[in-house]
mmCIF file of C-alpha atoms in Angstrom:
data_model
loop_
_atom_site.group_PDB
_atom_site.id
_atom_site.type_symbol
_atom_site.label_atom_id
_atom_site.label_comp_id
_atom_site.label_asym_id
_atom_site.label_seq_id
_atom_site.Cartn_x
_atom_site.Cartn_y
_atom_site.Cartn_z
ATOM 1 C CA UNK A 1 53.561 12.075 -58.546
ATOM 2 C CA UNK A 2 55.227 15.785 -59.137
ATOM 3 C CA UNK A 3 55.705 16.809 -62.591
ATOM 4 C CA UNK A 4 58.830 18.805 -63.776
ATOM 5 C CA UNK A 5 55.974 21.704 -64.505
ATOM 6 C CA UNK A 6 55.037 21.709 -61.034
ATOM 7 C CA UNK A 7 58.425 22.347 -59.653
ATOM 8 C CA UNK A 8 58.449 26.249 -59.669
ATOM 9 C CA UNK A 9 54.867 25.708 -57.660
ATOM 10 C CA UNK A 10 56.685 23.504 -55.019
ATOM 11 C CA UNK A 11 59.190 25.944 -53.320
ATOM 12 C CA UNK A 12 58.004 27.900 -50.830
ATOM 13 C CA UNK A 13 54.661 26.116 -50.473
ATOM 14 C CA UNK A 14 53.222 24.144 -47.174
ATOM 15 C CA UNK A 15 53.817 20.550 -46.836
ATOM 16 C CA UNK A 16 50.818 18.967 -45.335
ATOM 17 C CA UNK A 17 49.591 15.018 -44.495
ATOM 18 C CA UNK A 18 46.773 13.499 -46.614
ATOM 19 C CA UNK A 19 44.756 13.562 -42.883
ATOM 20 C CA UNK A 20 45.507 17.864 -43.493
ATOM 21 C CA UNK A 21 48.211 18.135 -40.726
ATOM 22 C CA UNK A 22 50.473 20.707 -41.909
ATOM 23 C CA UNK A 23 54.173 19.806 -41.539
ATOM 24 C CA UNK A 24 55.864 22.832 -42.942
ATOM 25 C CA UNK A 25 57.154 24.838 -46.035
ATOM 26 C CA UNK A 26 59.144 23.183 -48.896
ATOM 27 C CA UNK A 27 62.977 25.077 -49.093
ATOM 28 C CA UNK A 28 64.044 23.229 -51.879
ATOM 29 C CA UNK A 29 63.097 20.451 -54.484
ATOM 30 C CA UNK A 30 66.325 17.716 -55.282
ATOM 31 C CA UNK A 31 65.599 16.643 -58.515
ATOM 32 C CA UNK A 32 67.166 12.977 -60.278
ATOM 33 C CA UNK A 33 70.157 14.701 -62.481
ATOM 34 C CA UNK A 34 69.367 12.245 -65.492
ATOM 35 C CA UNK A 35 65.868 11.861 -65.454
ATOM 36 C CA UNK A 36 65.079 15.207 -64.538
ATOM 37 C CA UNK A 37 62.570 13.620 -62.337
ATOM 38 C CA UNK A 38 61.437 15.568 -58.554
ATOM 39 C CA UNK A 39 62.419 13.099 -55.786
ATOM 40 C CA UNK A 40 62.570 14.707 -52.737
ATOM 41 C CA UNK A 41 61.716 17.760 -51.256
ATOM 42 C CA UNK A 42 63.209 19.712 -48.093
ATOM 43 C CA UNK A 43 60.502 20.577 -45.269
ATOM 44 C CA UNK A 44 61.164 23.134 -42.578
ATOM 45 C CA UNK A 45 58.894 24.249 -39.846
ATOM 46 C CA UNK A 46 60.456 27.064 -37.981
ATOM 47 C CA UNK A 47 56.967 27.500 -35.448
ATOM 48 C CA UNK A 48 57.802 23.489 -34.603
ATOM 49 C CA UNK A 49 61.344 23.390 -34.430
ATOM 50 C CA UNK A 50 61.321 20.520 -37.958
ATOM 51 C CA UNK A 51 64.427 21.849 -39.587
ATOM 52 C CA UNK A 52 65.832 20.062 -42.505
ATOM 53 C CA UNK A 53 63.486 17.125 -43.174
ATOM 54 C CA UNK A 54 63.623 15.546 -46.587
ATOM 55 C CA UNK A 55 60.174 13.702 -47.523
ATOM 56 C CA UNK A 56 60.207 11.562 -51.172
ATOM 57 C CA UNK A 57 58.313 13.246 -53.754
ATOM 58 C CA UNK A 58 57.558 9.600 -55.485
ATOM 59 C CA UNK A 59 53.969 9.050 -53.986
ATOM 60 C CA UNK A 60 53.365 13.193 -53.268
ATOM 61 C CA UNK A 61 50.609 15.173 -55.062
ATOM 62 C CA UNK A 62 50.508 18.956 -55.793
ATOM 63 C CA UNK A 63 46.892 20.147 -54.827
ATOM 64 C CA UNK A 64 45.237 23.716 -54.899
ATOM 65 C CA UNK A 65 48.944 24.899 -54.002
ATOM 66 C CA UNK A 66 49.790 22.399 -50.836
ATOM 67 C CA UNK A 67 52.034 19.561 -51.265
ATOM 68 C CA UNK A 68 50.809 16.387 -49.640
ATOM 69 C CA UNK A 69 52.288 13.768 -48.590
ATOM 70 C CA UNK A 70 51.020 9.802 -47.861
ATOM 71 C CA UNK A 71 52.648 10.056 -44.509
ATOM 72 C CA UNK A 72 52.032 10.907 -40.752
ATOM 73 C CA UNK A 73 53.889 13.754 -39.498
ATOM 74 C CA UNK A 74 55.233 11.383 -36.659
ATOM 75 C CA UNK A 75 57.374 9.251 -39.682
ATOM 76 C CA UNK A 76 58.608 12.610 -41.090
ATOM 77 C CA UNK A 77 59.711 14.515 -38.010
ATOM 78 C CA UNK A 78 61.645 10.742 -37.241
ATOM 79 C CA UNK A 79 62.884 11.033 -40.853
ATOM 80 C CA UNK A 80 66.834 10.825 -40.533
ATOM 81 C CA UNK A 81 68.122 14.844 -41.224
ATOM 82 C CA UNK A 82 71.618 15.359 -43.071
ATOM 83 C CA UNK A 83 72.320 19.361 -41.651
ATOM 84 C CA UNK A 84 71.995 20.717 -45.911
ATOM 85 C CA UNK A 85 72.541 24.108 -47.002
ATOM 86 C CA UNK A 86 70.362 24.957 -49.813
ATOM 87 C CA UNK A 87 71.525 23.966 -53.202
ATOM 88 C CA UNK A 88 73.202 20.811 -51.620
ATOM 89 C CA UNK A 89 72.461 17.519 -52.520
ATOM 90 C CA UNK A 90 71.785 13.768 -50.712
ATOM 91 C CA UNK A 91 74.999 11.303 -50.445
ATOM 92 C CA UNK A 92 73.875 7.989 -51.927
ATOM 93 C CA UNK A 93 74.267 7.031 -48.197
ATOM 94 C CA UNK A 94 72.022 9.503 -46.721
ATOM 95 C CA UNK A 95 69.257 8.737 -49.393
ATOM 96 C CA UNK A 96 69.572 5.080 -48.920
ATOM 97 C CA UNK A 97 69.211 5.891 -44.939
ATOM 98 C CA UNK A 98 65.732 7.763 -45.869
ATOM 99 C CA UNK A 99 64.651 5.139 -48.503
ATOM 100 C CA UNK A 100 64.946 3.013 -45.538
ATOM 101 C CA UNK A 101 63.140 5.098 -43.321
ATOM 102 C CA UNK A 102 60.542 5.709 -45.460
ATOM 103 C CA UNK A 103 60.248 1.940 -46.515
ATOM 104 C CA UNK A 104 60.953 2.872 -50.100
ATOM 105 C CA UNK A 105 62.521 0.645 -53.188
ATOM 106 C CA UNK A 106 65.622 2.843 -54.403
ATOM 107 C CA UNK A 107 65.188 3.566 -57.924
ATOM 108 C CA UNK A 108 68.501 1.850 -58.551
ATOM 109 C CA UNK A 109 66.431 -1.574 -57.567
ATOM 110 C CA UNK A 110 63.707 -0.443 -60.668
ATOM 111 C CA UNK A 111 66.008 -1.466 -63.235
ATOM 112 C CA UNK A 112 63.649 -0.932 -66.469
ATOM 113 C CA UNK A 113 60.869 -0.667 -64.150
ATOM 114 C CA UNK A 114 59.833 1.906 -66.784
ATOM 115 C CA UNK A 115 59.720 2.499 -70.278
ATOM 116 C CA UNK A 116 63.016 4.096 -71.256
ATOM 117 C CA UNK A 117 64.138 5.206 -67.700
ATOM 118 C CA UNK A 118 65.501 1.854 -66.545
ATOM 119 C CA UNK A 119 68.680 2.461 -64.455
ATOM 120 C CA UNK A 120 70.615 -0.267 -66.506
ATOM 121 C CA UNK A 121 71.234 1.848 -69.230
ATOM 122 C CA UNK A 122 72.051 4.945 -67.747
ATOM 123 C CA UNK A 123 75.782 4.970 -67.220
ATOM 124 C CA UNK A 124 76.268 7.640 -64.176
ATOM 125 C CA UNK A 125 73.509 5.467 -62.383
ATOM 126 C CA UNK A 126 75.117 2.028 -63.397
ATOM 127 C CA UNK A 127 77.858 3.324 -62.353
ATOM 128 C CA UNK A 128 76.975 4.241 -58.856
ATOM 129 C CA UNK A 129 74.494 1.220 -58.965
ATOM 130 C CA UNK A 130 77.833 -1.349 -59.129
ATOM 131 C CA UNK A 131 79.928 0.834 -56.697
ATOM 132 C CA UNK A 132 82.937 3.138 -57.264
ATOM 133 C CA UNK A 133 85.880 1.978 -55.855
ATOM 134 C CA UNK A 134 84.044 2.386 -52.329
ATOM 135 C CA UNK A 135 82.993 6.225 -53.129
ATOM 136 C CA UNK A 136 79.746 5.547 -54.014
ATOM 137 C CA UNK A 137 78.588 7.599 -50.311
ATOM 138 C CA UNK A 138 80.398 10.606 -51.643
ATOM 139 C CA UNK A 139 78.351 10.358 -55.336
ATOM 140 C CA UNK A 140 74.643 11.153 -56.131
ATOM 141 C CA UNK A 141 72.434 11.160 -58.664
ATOM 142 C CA UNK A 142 70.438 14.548 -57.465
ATOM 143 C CA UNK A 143 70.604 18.016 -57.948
ATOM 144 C CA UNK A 144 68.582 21.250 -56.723
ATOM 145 C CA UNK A 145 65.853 21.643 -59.444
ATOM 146 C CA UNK A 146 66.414 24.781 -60.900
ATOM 147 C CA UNK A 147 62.900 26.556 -61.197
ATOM 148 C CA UNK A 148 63.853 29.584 -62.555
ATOM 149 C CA UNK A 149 63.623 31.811 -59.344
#
Protein backbone atom coordinates (compact mmCIF):
# COMPACT_ATOMS: atom_id res chain seq x y z
CA UNK A 1 0.00 0.00 0.00
CA UNK A 2 1.30 3.83 -0.73
CA UNK A 3 1.82 5.94 2.18
CA UNK A 4 0.92 9.73 2.21
CA UNK A 5 5.02 10.10 2.63
CA UNK A 6 5.53 8.39 -0.49
CA UNK A 7 3.39 10.60 -2.58
CA UNK A 8 6.00 13.30 -3.61
CA UNK A 9 8.17 9.96 -4.73
CA UNK A 10 5.21 8.79 -6.96
CA UNK A 11 4.92 11.56 -9.67
CA UNK A 12 6.98 11.34 -12.34
CA UNK A 13 8.22 7.82 -11.61
CA UNK A 14 7.78 4.48 -13.95
CA UNK A 15 4.91 2.28 -13.41
CA UNK A 16 5.97 -1.24 -13.87
CA UNK A 17 4.17 -5.03 -13.39
CA UNK A 18 5.34 -7.24 -10.47
CA UNK A 19 6.67 -9.69 -13.66
CA UNK A 20 9.05 -6.05 -14.37
CA UNK A 21 7.09 -4.98 -17.55
CA UNK A 22 7.22 -1.36 -17.52
CA UNK A 23 3.86 0.32 -18.29
CA UNK A 24 4.73 3.95 -18.07
CA UNK A 25 5.29 7.15 -15.91
CA UNK A 26 2.86 8.22 -13.11
CA UNK A 27 1.32 12.09 -14.12
CA UNK A 28 -0.57 12.39 -11.17
CA UNK A 29 -1.60 10.69 -7.79
CA UNK A 30 -5.78 11.17 -6.88
CA UNK A 31 -5.80 10.98 -3.40
CA UNK A 32 -9.33 10.04 -1.02
CA UNK A 33 -10.26 13.88 0.07
CA UNK A 34 -11.17 12.63 3.72
CA UNK A 35 -8.86 10.07 4.41
CA UNK A 36 -6.07 11.57 2.78
CA UNK A 37 -5.40 8.14 1.57
CA UNK A 38 -3.45 7.54 -2.33
CA UNK A 39 -5.99 5.60 -4.46
CA UNK A 40 -5.17 5.84 -7.81
CA UNK A 41 -2.57 6.91 -9.88
CA UNK A 42 -2.52 8.22 -13.66
CA UNK A 43 -0.09 6.16 -16.09
CA UNK A 44 1.01 7.50 -19.44
CA UNK A 45 3.29 5.92 -21.92
CA UNK A 46 3.93 8.28 -24.72
CA UNK A 47 6.67 5.50 -26.61
CA UNK A 48 3.30 3.01 -26.49
CA UNK A 49 0.62 5.20 -27.25
CA UNK A 50 -1.11 4.33 -23.14
CA UNK A 51 -2.42 7.79 -22.51
CA UNK A 52 -4.51 8.40 -19.51
CA UNK A 53 -4.72 5.06 -17.67
CA UNK A 54 -5.71 5.15 -14.04
CA UNK A 55 -4.36 1.93 -12.05
CA UNK A 56 -5.63 1.63 -8.03
CA UNK A 57 -2.97 2.38 -5.70
CA UNK A 58 -4.77 -0.07 -2.94
CA UNK A 59 -2.58 -3.27 -3.58
CA UNK A 60 0.62 -1.03 -5.26
CA UNK A 61 4.08 -0.90 -3.60
CA UNK A 62 6.74 1.87 -3.91
CA UNK A 63 10.16 0.03 -4.50
CA UNK A 64 13.79 1.43 -5.10
CA UNK A 65 11.80 4.38 -6.92
CA UNK A 66 9.33 2.20 -9.40
CA UNK A 67 5.79 1.85 -8.63
CA UNK A 68 4.47 -1.65 -9.10
CA UNK A 69 1.56 -2.83 -9.65
CA UNK A 70 -0.22 -6.62 -9.05
CA UNK A 71 -1.42 -6.45 -12.58
CA UNK A 72 -0.59 -7.46 -16.26
CA UNK A 73 -0.11 -4.68 -18.54
CA UNK A 74 -2.85 -6.34 -20.83
CA UNK A 75 -5.70 -5.46 -17.78
CA UNK A 76 -4.28 -1.89 -17.57
CA UNK A 77 -3.97 -0.84 -21.19
CA UNK A 78 -7.98 -2.42 -21.25
CA UNK A 79 -8.50 -0.26 -18.13
CA UNK A 80 -11.57 2.07 -19.08
CA UNK A 81 -9.78 5.89 -19.73
CA UNK A 82 -11.91 9.11 -18.75
CA UNK A 83 -9.81 11.87 -21.29
CA UNK A 84 -8.43 13.95 -17.56
CA UNK A 85 -6.49 16.99 -17.54
CA UNK A 86 -4.17 17.05 -14.72
CA UNK A 87 -5.52 18.20 -11.45
CA UNK A 88 -8.96 16.62 -12.40
CA UNK A 89 -10.58 14.15 -10.53
CA UNK A 90 -12.71 10.55 -11.11
CA UNK A 91 -16.75 10.87 -11.28
CA UNK A 92 -18.08 8.32 -8.78
CA UNK A 93 -19.21 6.73 -12.13
CA UNK A 94 -15.96 6.50 -13.79
CA UNK A 95 -14.30 5.02 -10.56
CA UNK A 96 -17.02 2.56 -10.08
CA UNK A 97 -16.42 1.62 -14.01
CA UNK A 98 -12.54 0.93 -13.01
CA UNK A 99 -13.38 -0.74 -9.62
CA UNK A 100 -15.18 -2.95 -11.91
CA UNK A 101 -12.56 -3.40 -14.24
CA UNK A 102 -10.12 -3.99 -11.92
CA UNK A 103 -12.39 -6.44 -9.86
CA UNK A 104 -12.09 -4.20 -6.84
CA UNK A 105 -14.59 -3.73 -3.60
CA UNK A 106 -15.33 0.19 -3.59
CA UNK A 107 -14.34 1.52 -0.37
CA UNK A 108 -17.90 2.70 0.09
CA UNK A 109 -18.73 -1.32 0.45
CA UNK A 110 -15.80 -1.33 3.57
CA UNK A 111 -18.05 0.28 5.86
CA UNK A 112 -15.78 0.14 9.20
CA UNK A 113 -13.68 -2.23 7.43
CA UNK A 114 -11.04 -0.30 9.41
CA UNK A 115 -10.37 1.15 12.58
CA UNK A 116 -11.68 4.71 12.49
CA UNK A 117 -11.94 5.07 8.63
CA UNK A 118 -15.27 3.29 8.19
CA UNK A 119 -17.31 5.11 5.48
CA UNK A 120 -20.47 5.15 7.82
CA UNK A 121 -19.36 7.87 9.72
CA UNK A 122 -17.95 10.07 7.33
CA UNK A 123 -20.71 12.35 6.16
CA UNK A 124 -19.43 13.53 2.48
CA UNK A 125 -18.96 9.67 1.86
CA UNK A 126 -22.41 8.67 3.45
CA UNK A 127 -23.61 11.02 1.63
CA UNK A 128 -22.52 9.96 -1.77
CA UNK A 129 -22.72 6.30 -0.41
CA UNK A 130 -26.91 6.76 -0.16
CA UNK A 131 -27.11 8.86 -3.42
CA UNK A 132 -27.74 12.58 -4.04
CA UNK A 133 -30.77 13.26 -5.59
CA UNK A 134 -29.33 11.22 -8.71
CA UNK A 135 -25.92 13.43 -8.79
CA UNK A 136 -23.94 11.13 -7.20
CA UNK A 137 -21.90 10.61 -11.05
CA UNK A 138 -21.14 14.29 -10.92
CA UNK A 139 -19.60 13.95 -6.99
CA UNK A 140 -16.29 12.34 -5.79
CA UNK A 141 -14.52 11.71 -3.00
CA UNK A 142 -10.83 12.36 -4.69
CA UNK A 143 -8.59 15.01 -5.19
CA UNK A 144 -4.99 15.53 -6.86
CA UNK A 145 -2.57 14.89 -3.91
CA UNK A 146 -0.79 17.88 -3.47
CA UNK A 147 3.01 16.90 -3.04
CA UNK A 148 4.42 20.04 -2.74
CA UNK A 149 5.92 20.40 -6.34
Amino acid sequence: MITQEQLAAMVGCTAYTSGGQRVGGVDYVLVDDTTGRPEWARITDRASGLGGVFVPLRHAVLEEGRLVLPYPVAVIEEAPCAALDCGSVLSVAEEEQLFGHYDLRDAREEVNAEAGAGWGQMDRAQAIQEGTAGHESALSRLRPARTGQ
